[in-house]
């Protein structure tokens, strides 16, 4: 029953481009508390946010074993696979996700990030990019354009949003700049941007429940960036 509720609500939530925070909250809202406590998707997200990445993957895999039709909805699994350094599996997960949400720019970017690790860089990965619709969020359109072009002008445009955008735009611009630099094997820049992301008002304020904020913290822990000081202060 919990899987049925999960699938139906995720399918409804993912018409068009929606935030990952909304996708985190929606499937749990209609599930009784007793069922929520045993929900492997929820447990997986909790494990991931506590840097138990391999445990999270196993929980997501248990959902797929119980209902193979759930796989395209498990974008959380793709993120965990990336930080477990299972990049080919991560790319396959994000390609599967786009089958049910063809407007999700973030799926396209994460697919490219995974492929870049497998193929030796973004330039080699770009010809295999997924086709998605237009994101309604300016910051995600800017991030998408940077990953697809690699141009200095697009890098400057996203950097400008990291400095002068609204609260969520600053966080997301910094997060995706970090991922971009990681794909280019520029670890110092990747570290700087991710540390800045978790120090934004968006990350430190009432939006901590956004799963991408938790992802930024996990990235810092997995990379041992900044002596983990930003995560320790959470």
C-alpha atoms as one frame of an Amber mdcrd trajectory, in Angstrom:
protein
   0.000   0.000   0.000   2.783   2.440   0.879   4.407   1.834  -2.507   1.093
   2.501  -4.286   0.650   5.781  -2.436   4.274   6.664  -3.177   3.856   6.049
  -6.903   0.548   7.850  -7.298   1.592  10.949  -5.393   5.011  11.161  -7.038
   3.424  10.815 -10.445   1.063  13.685  -9.696   3.762  15.831  -8.131   6.152
  15.446 -11.029   3.896  16.820 -13.760   6.024  19.714 -15.024   9.119  20.833
 -13.152   8.774  20.617  -9.385  11.144  21.114  -6.479  12.803  18.158  -4.825
  11.589  19.484  -1.488   8.011  19.057  -2.708   8.801  15.539  -3.862  10.233
  14.735  -0.449   7.115  15.843   1.386   4.320  14.826  -0.973   4.518  11.013
  -0.767   4.575  11.061   3.016   1.701  13.462   3.559  -1.077  10.961   2.835
   0.511   7.942   4.515  -0.566   7.106   8.089   2.140   7.631  10.670   2.532
   3.905  11.292   3.123   3.303   7.603   5.484   6.263   7.350   7.668   4.762
  10.076   8.195   1.655   7.909   8.502   3.488   4.581  11.806   2.384   2.991
  11.972   5.529   0.827  11.741   7.716   3.897  14.241   5.497   5.701  16.572
   5.689   2.726  16.445   9.473   2.653  17.144   9.576   6.380  20.085   7.195
   5.973  21.470   9.281   3.120  21.171  12.535   5.072  23.199  10.875   7.841
  25.910   9.856   5.349  24.911   6.190   5.391  24.889   6.167   1.619  25.261
   2.434   1.000  22.441   1.702   3.450  20.249   4.197   1.610  20.900   2.434
  -1.701  19.932  -0.920  -0.225  16.669   0.559   1.071  15.848   2.022  -2.342
  16.742  -1.279  -3.973  14.285  -3.015  -1.640  11.532  -0.796  -3.009  12.446
  -1.793  -6.570  12.524  -5.471  -5.655   9.039  -5.148  -4.162   7.713  -3.181
  -7.132   9.938  -2.783 -10.210   7.601  -0.075 -11.549   8.802   2.223  -8.770
  12.322   2.555 -10.197  11.780   5.636 -12.422  10.452   7.559  -9.421  13.484
   6.935  -7.218  15.588   9.977  -8.090  16.949   9.740  -4.529  18.641   6.473
  -5.496  20.538   8.195  -8.304  21.957  10.770  -5.915  23.055   8.065  -3.492
  24.670   6.072  -6.297  26.705   9.125  -7.310  28.133   9.535  -3.810  28.775
   5.795  -3.601  30.857   6.296  -6.773  28.622   3.920  -8.725  28.515   6.381
 -11.589  27.292   4.107 -14.388  24.425   2.917 -12.199  23.645   6.515 -11.300
  23.496   7.543 -14.953  21.138   4.652 -15.671  18.878   5.674 -12.780  18.588
   9.279 -13.965  17.883   8.146 -17.528  15.084   6.012 -16.105  13.737   8.964
 -14.101  13.327  11.130 -17.198  10.931   8.562 -18.649   8.318   9.681 -16.107
   9.402  13.311 -15.710  10.623  14.682 -18.998  10.772  18.274 -17.707  13.276
  17.775 -14.890  16.452  19.725 -15.628  18.131  18.328 -12.534  17.833  14.768
 -13.849  19.634  15.847 -17.015  22.426  17.519 -15.065  22.951  14.614 -12.687
  22.966  12.194 -15.616  25.751  14.285 -17.205  27.663  14.468 -13.913  27.599
  10.677 -13.622  28.590  10.172 -17.253  31.434  12.666 -16.880  32.950  10.430
 -14.207  32.552   7.341 -16.399  33.714   8.881 -19.672  36.506  11.141 -18.463
  34.826  14.524 -18.573  31.796  16.589 -19.484  32.907  17.127 -23.064  32.765
  13.398 -23.721  29.445  13.070 -21.872  27.548  15.897 -23.586  26.671  14.028
 -26.803  24.734  11.550 -24.613  22.702  14.198 -22.792  19.089  13.460 -21.965
  16.370  15.522 -23.628  14.235  17.476 -21.165  11.842  20.404 -21.278  12.371
  23.978 -20.146  12.717  24.533 -16.408  10.634  27.383 -14.985  13.421  28.313
 -12.535  16.001  30.795 -13.882  18.750  29.315 -11.720  18.191  25.831 -13.114
  18.063  27.102 -16.687  21.409  28.800 -16.040  22.878  25.649 -14.479  21.633
  23.528 -17.361  23.153  25.864 -19.927  26.522  25.792 -18.168  26.675  22.000
 -18.089  25.659  21.811 -21.739  27.986  24.535 -23.038  30.904  24.838 -20.616
  31.314  28.459 -21.700  32.855  31.167 -19.534  29.833  33.382 -20.210  27.465
  30.739 -18.808  29.784  30.165 -15.848  29.696  33.904 -15.125  25.910  33.948
 -15.414  25.485  31.191 -12.823  28.132  32.798 -10.594  26.148  36.029 -10.717
  23.058  34.210  -9.429  25.213  32.705  -6.668  25.996  36.234  -5.523  22.871
  38.235  -6.307  19.988  35.796  -6.650  17.288  35.215  -4.066  17.886  32.807
  -1.172  17.117  29.601  -3.031  18.883  30.770  -6.199  22.097  31.442  -4.295
  22.046  27.980  -2.758  21.262  26.136  -5.985  23.744  28.169  -8.035  26.527
  27.352  -5.574  25.543  23.676  -5.406  25.619  23.257  -9.166  28.785  25.302
  -9.575  30.418  22.872  -7.150  29.203  19.888  -9.168  30.374  21.549 -12.373
  33.879  22.067 -10.992  33.924  18.529  -9.638  33.119  17.295 -13.152  36.059
  19.333 -14.446  38.333  17.829 -11.764  38.841  21.183 -10.059  38.499  20.037
  -6.429  39.516  23.325  -4.772  36.775  25.252  -6.586  34.268  22.447  -5.990
  35.028  22.490  -2.271  34.775  26.270  -2.000  31.386  26.436  -3.699  29.853
  23.571  -1.713  31.039  25.045   1.573  29.497  28.359   0.534  26.252  26.593
  -0.383  25.720  25.139   3.096  26.403  28.535   4.651  23.650  30.293   2.685
  20.567  31.538   4.474  18.538  29.003   2.502  20.574  26.060   3.828  20.847
  27.356   7.385  17.254  28.534   7.698  13.851  26.972   7.353  14.714  25.064
   4.182  16.893  22.426   5.786  14.209  19.883   4.854  15.084  20.390   1.177
  16.824  17.104   0.295  19.347  19.004  -1.809  20.512  20.843   1.307  21.070
  17.469   2.941  22.903  16.349  -0.202  25.264  19.320   0.043  26.115  18.339
   3.611  26.673  14.720   2.597  28.969  15.861  -0.235  31.108  17.714   2.295
  31.301  14.675   4.546  32.123  12.283   1.708  34.858  14.575   0.388  36.081
  15.621   3.855  35.914  19.218   2.705  36.652  22.123   5.002  37.610  19.765
   7.787  33.849  19.085   7.894  33.461  22.304   9.867  30.350  23.435   8.010
  28.586  20.144   8.692  29.661  20.044  12.316  27.974  23.402  12.847  24.562
  22.217  11.588
